[in-house]
């Protein structure tokens, strides 16, 4: 059995702190408890409500968030609270007794956003979906991702891409988005509100594992490749993600000075995106790494 460790993270609300675990705590639902009576199905939340400063407890897949009353400051209590949660988990404490009728699920909202690729729409949710970017080109690749698998049962779904809090879907030409986007939006919303699996248990990774894998991969690169990867991460990836896609550094050849990047999600298969990104990245890298870059090749994922 894994040993739990807790890290403290701030949130946009100064009254709320997030206590993130290195392993998953509950299966698929998110829970919100306003008082000890509402928390009767959560031994962990009940214990937290014995602390007089605890106002609200939120429990999600791999974190507990606590909203406090103003009688105390976080700086005075957060370390002790973190240790208390960690001790509870390592003492085999029960986080949730799974019974949807007695726990209040956090409602899910889903809205659609257009992308530069007319064949792709981005469906954004108010709930974290995955801890890493995942791309599925067909139904066989989605065997460990039940949500993606279900989406492929729509005959017009060609590809599915998932990132932190959104799903990008590329369609076949047989359907127009105006005719089907509402159906897809409602399907994703209902799927998540019912607490169904997004990823199968053996396919899930905690944020800590994902971060460690990224760090290990980065450390294996040569110095120039590290520079290229950092530039892409800082200057290119945020803009690409906002358009429902992703870009990955693949390879740098020091002899030819050629760079290969992989395009995923909305960027994949979009001629204009491929051309724009290739030329934009190429220009940026040539300016920032003078003499080290000859060309950039953009490959569809």
PDB file of N, CA and C in Angstrom, residues 3-9 18-24 62-63 128 131-132 205-216:
ATOM      1  N   UNK A   3       2.237   5.020   0.576  1.00  0.00           N
ATOM      2  CA  UNK A   3       2.220   5.969   1.678  1.00  0.00           C
ATOM      3  C   UNK A   3       1.785   7.317   1.151  1.00  0.00           C
ATOM      4  N   UNK A   4       0.784   7.900   1.798  1.00  0.00           N
ATOM      5  CA  UNK A   4       0.276   9.193   1.356  1.00  0.00           C
ATOM      6  C   UNK A   4       1.189  10.314   1.838  1.00  0.00           C
ATOM      7  N   UNK A   5       1.370  11.297   0.978  1.00  0.00           N
ATOM      8  CA  UNK A   5       2.004  12.538   1.399  1.00  0.00           C
ATOM      9  C   UNK A   5       1.162  13.687   0.868  1.00  0.00           C
ATOM     10  N   UNK A   6       1.129  14.782   1.607  1.00  0.00           N
ATOM     11  CA  UNK A   6       0.274  15.916   1.283  1.00  0.00           C
ATOM     12  C   UNK A   6       1.118  17.152   1.012  1.00  0.00           C
ATOM     13  N   UNK A   7       0.784  17.862  -0.043  1.00  0.00           N
ATOM     14  CA  UNK A   7       1.410  19.148  -0.313  1.00  0.00           C
ATOM     15  C   UNK A   7       0.329  20.231  -0.275  1.00  0.00           C
ATOM     16  N   UNK A   8       0.693  21.405   0.209  1.00  0.00           N
ATOM     17  CA  UNK A   8      -0.258  22.505   0.372  1.00  0.00           C
ATOM     18  C   UNK A   8      -0.149  23.427  -0.834  1.00  0.00           C
ATOM     19  N   UNK A   9      -1.302  23.738  -1.432  1.00  0.00           N
ATOM     20  CA  UNK A   9      -1.313  24.624  -2.594  1.00  0.00           C
ATOM     21  C   UNK A   9      -2.317  25.753  -2.387  1.00  0.00           C
ATOM     22  N   UNK A  18      -5.750  24.167  -0.777  1.00  0.00           N
ATOM     23  CA  UNK A  18      -5.863  22.833  -1.360  1.00  0.00           C
ATOM     24  C   UNK A  18      -4.765  21.947  -0.769  1.00  0.00           C
ATOM     25  N   UNK A  19      -5.159  20.766  -0.296  1.00  0.00           N
ATOM     26  CA  UNK A  19      -4.217  19.791   0.269  1.00  0.00           C
ATOM     27  C   UNK A  19      -4.158  18.611  -0.698  1.00  0.00           C
ATOM     28  N   UNK A  20      -3.117  18.615  -1.524  1.00  0.00           N
ATOM     29  CA  UNK A  20      -3.028  17.659  -2.630  1.00  0.00           C
ATOM     30  C   UNK A  20      -2.280  16.403  -2.211  1.00  0.00           C
ATOM     31  N   UNK A  21      -2.864  15.257  -2.540  1.00  0.00           N
ATOM     32  CA  UNK A  21      -2.273  13.966  -2.203  1.00  0.00           C
ATOM     33  C   UNK A  21      -1.484  13.416  -3.383  1.00  0.00           C
ATOM     34  N   UNK A  22      -0.553  12.538  -3.097  1.00  0.00           N
ATOM     35  CA  UNK A  22       0.254  11.920  -4.149  1.00  0.00           C
ATOM     36  C   UNK A  22      -0.402  10.678  -4.729  1.00  0.00           C
ATOM     37  N   UNK A  23      -1.609  10.325  -4.258  1.00  0.00           N
ATOM     38  CA  UNK A  23      -2.381   9.197  -4.789  1.00  0.00           C
ATOM     39  C   UNK A  23      -3.838   9.616  -4.846  1.00  0.00           C
ATOM     40  N   UNK A  24      -4.629   8.871  -5.607  1.00  0.00           N
ATOM     41  CA  UNK A  24      -6.041   9.200  -5.724  1.00  0.00           C
ATOM     42  C   UNK A  24      -6.787   8.829  -4.446  1.00  0.00           C
ATOM     43  N   UNK A  62      -7.877  13.720  -6.178  1.00  0.00           N
ATOM     44  CA  UNK A  62      -6.573  13.620  -5.514  1.00  0.00           C
ATOM     45  C   UNK A  62      -6.273  14.821  -4.620  1.00  0.00           C
ATOM     46  N   UNK A  63      -7.326  15.495  -4.133  1.00  0.00           N
ATOM     47  CA  UNK A  63      -7.068  16.565  -3.176  1.00  0.00           C
ATOM     48  C   UNK A  63      -8.275  16.811  -2.280  1.00  0.00           C
ATOM     49  N   UNK A 128     -11.714  19.239 -13.291  1.00  0.00           N
ATOM     50  CA  UNK A 128     -10.504  18.655 -13.861  1.00  0.00           C
ATOM     51  C   UNK A 128     -10.820  17.267 -14.412  1.00  0.00           C
ATOM     52  N   UNK A 131      -4.892  14.479 -15.770  1.00  0.00           N
ATOM     53  CA  UNK A 131      -3.682  15.121 -15.243  1.00  0.00           C
ATOM     54  C   UNK A 131      -2.596  15.288 -16.303  1.00  0.00           C
ATOM     55  N   UNK A 132      -2.829  14.764 -17.503  1.00  0.00           N
ATOM     56  CA  UNK A 132      -1.866  14.898 -18.585  1.00  0.00           C
ATOM     57  C   UNK A 132      -2.614  14.947 -19.913  1.00  0.00           C
ATOM     58  N   UNK A 205      -2.859   8.683 -13.668  1.00  0.00           N
ATOM     59  CA  UNK A 205      -1.600   9.107 -13.066  1.00  0.00           C
ATOM     60  C   UNK A 205      -1.864  10.342 -12.216  1.00  0.00           C
ATOM     61  N   UNK A 206      -1.245  10.398 -11.055  1.00  0.00           N
ATOM     62  CA  UNK A 206      -1.375  11.591 -10.224  1.00  0.00           C
ATOM     63  C   UNK A 206      -0.523  12.709 -10.833  1.00  0.00           C
ATOM     64  N   UNK A 207      -0.820  13.977 -10.492  1.00  0.00           N
ATOM     65  CA  UNK A 207      -0.004  15.079 -11.010  1.00  0.00           C
ATOM     66  C   UNK A 207       1.476  14.927 -10.683  1.00  0.00           C
ATOM     67  N   UNK A 208       1.772  14.360  -9.503  1.00  0.00           N
ATOM     68  CA  UNK A 208       3.177  14.185  -9.115  1.00  0.00           C
ATOM     69  C   UNK A 208       3.893  13.209 -10.052  1.00  0.00           C
ATOM     70  N   UNK A 209       3.208  12.128 -10.417  1.00  0.00           N
ATOM     71  CA  UNK A 209       3.803  11.144 -11.327  1.00  0.00           C
ATOM     72  C   UNK A 209       4.025  11.767 -12.707  1.00  0.00           C
ATOM     73  N   UNK A 210       3.018  12.496 -13.186  1.00  0.00           N
ATOM     74  CA  UNK A 210       3.132  13.152 -14.494  1.00  0.00           C
ATOM     75  C   UNK A 210       4.305  14.124 -14.504  1.00  0.00           C
ATOM     76  N   UNK A 211       4.423  14.904 -13.431  1.00  0.00           N
ATOM     77  CA  UNK A 211       5.503  15.891 -13.346  1.00  0.00           C
ATOM     78  C   UNK A 211       6.870  15.214 -13.297  1.00  0.00           C
ATOM     79  N   UNK A 212       6.962  14.103 -12.577  1.00  0.00           N
ATOM     80  CA  UNK A 212       8.232  13.385 -12.480  1.00  0.00           C
ATOM     81  C   UNK A 212       8.627  12.791 -13.827  1.00  0.00           C
ATOM     82  N   UNK A 213       7.648  12.267 -14.555  1.00  0.00           N
ATOM     83  CA  UNK A 213       7.938  11.718 -15.886  1.00  0.00           C
ATOM     84  C   UNK A 213       8.428  12.811 -16.833  1.00  0.00           C
ATOM     85  N   UNK A 214       7.796  13.978 -16.768  1.00  0.00           N
ATOM     86  CA  UNK A 214       8.221  15.100 -17.615  1.00  0.00           C
ATOM     87  C   UNK A 214       9.637  15.525 -17.261  1.00  0.00           C
ATOM     88  N   UNK A 215       9.927  15.562 -15.956  1.00  0.00           N
ATOM     89  CA  UNK A 215      11.259  15.977 -15.508  1.00  0.00           C
ATOM     90  C   UNK A 215      12.320  14.976 -15.951  1.00  0.00           C
ATOM     91  N   UNK A 216      12.013  13.680 -15.834  1.00  0.00           N
ATOM     92  CA  UNK A 216      12.967  12.639 -16.254  1.00  0.00           C
ATOM     93  C   UNK A 216      13.254  12.736 -17.752  1.00  0.00           C
TER      94      UNK A 216
END
